[in-house]
Protein backbone atom coordinates (compact mmCIF):
# COMPACT_ATOMS: atom_id res chain seq x y z
CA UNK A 1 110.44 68.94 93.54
CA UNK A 2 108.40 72.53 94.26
CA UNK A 3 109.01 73.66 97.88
CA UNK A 4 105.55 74.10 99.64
CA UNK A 5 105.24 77.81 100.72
CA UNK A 6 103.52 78.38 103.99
CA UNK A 7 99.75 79.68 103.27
CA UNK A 8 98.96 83.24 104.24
CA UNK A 9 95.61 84.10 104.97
CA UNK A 10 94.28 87.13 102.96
CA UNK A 11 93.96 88.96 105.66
CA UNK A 12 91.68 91.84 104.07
CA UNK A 13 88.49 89.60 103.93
CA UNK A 14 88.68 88.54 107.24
CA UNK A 15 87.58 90.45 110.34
CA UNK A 16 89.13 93.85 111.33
CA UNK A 17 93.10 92.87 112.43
CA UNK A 18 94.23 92.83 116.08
CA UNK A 19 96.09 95.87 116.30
CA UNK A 20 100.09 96.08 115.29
CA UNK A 21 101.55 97.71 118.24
CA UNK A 22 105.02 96.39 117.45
CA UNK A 23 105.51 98.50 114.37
CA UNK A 24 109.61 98.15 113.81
CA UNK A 25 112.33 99.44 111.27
CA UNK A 26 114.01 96.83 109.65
CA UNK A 27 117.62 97.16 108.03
CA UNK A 28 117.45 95.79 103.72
CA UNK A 29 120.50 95.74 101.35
CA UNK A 30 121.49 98.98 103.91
CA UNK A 31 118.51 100.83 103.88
CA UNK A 32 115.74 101.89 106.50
CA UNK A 33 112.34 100.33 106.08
CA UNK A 34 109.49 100.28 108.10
CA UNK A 35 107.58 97.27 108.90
CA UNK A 36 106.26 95.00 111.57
CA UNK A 37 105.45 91.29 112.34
CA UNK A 38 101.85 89.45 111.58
CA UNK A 39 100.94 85.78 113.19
CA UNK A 40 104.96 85.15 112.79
CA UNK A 41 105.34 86.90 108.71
CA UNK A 42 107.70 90.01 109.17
CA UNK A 43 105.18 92.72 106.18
CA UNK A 44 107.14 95.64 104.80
CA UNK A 45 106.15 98.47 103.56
CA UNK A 46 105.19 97.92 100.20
CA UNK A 47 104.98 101.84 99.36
CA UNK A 48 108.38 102.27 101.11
CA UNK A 49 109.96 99.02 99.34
CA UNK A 50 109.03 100.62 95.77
CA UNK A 51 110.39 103.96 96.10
CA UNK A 52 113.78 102.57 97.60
CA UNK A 53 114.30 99.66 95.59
CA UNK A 54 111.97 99.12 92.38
CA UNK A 55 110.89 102.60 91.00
CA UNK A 56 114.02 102.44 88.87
CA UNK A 57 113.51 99.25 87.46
CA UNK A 58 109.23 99.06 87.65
CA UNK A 59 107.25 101.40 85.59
CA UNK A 60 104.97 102.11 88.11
CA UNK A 61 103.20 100.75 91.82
CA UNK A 62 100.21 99.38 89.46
CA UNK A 63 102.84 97.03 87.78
CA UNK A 64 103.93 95.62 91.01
CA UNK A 65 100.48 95.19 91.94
CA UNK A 66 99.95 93.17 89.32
CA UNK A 67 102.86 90.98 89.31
CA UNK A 68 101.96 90.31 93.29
CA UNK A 69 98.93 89.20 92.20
CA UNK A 70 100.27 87.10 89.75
CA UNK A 71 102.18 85.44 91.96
CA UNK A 72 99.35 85.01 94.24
CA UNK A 73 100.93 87.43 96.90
CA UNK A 74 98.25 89.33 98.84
CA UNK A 75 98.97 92.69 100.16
CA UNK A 76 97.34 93.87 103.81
CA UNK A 77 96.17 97.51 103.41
CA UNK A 78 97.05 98.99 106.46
CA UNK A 79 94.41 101.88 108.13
CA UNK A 80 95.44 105.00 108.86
CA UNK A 81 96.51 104.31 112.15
CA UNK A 82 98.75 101.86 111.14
CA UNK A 83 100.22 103.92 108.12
């Protein structure tokens, strides 16, 4: 039996997001990497999470992007401020 994933809005076609003021470095497989919480998801940086952990293994940022999309995993793009 599939396990029902909680849905996650795609938050880039909605309107603009309340602002992330609790912006947060989280600990992975011992490394530093920023990220914050979103309506109770904890986002990463995706950026970040490639050059730590994939750019050995992933030909490039365009592959992950679409294998994410494959897997119908939507990315937020964060503004500048937030960056």
């Amino acid at each position: 039996m599939a396990t029902q994933l909680p849905t996650i809005p795609n938050y880039n076609e909605i309107k603009p997001l309340e602002s992330i003021n609790n912006a947060r470095i989280y600990t992975y497989r011992g490394k530093k990497i920023a990220g914050f919480e979103l309506q109770g998801f904890r986002m990463i940086c995706l950026p970040q999470a490639y050059e730590m952990f994939l750019k050995n293994v992933i030909s490039g940022l365009h592959t992950v992007h679409s294998k994410l999309k494959r897997l119908q995993i939507r990315l937020v793009i964060c503004n500048v401020e937030q960056a």
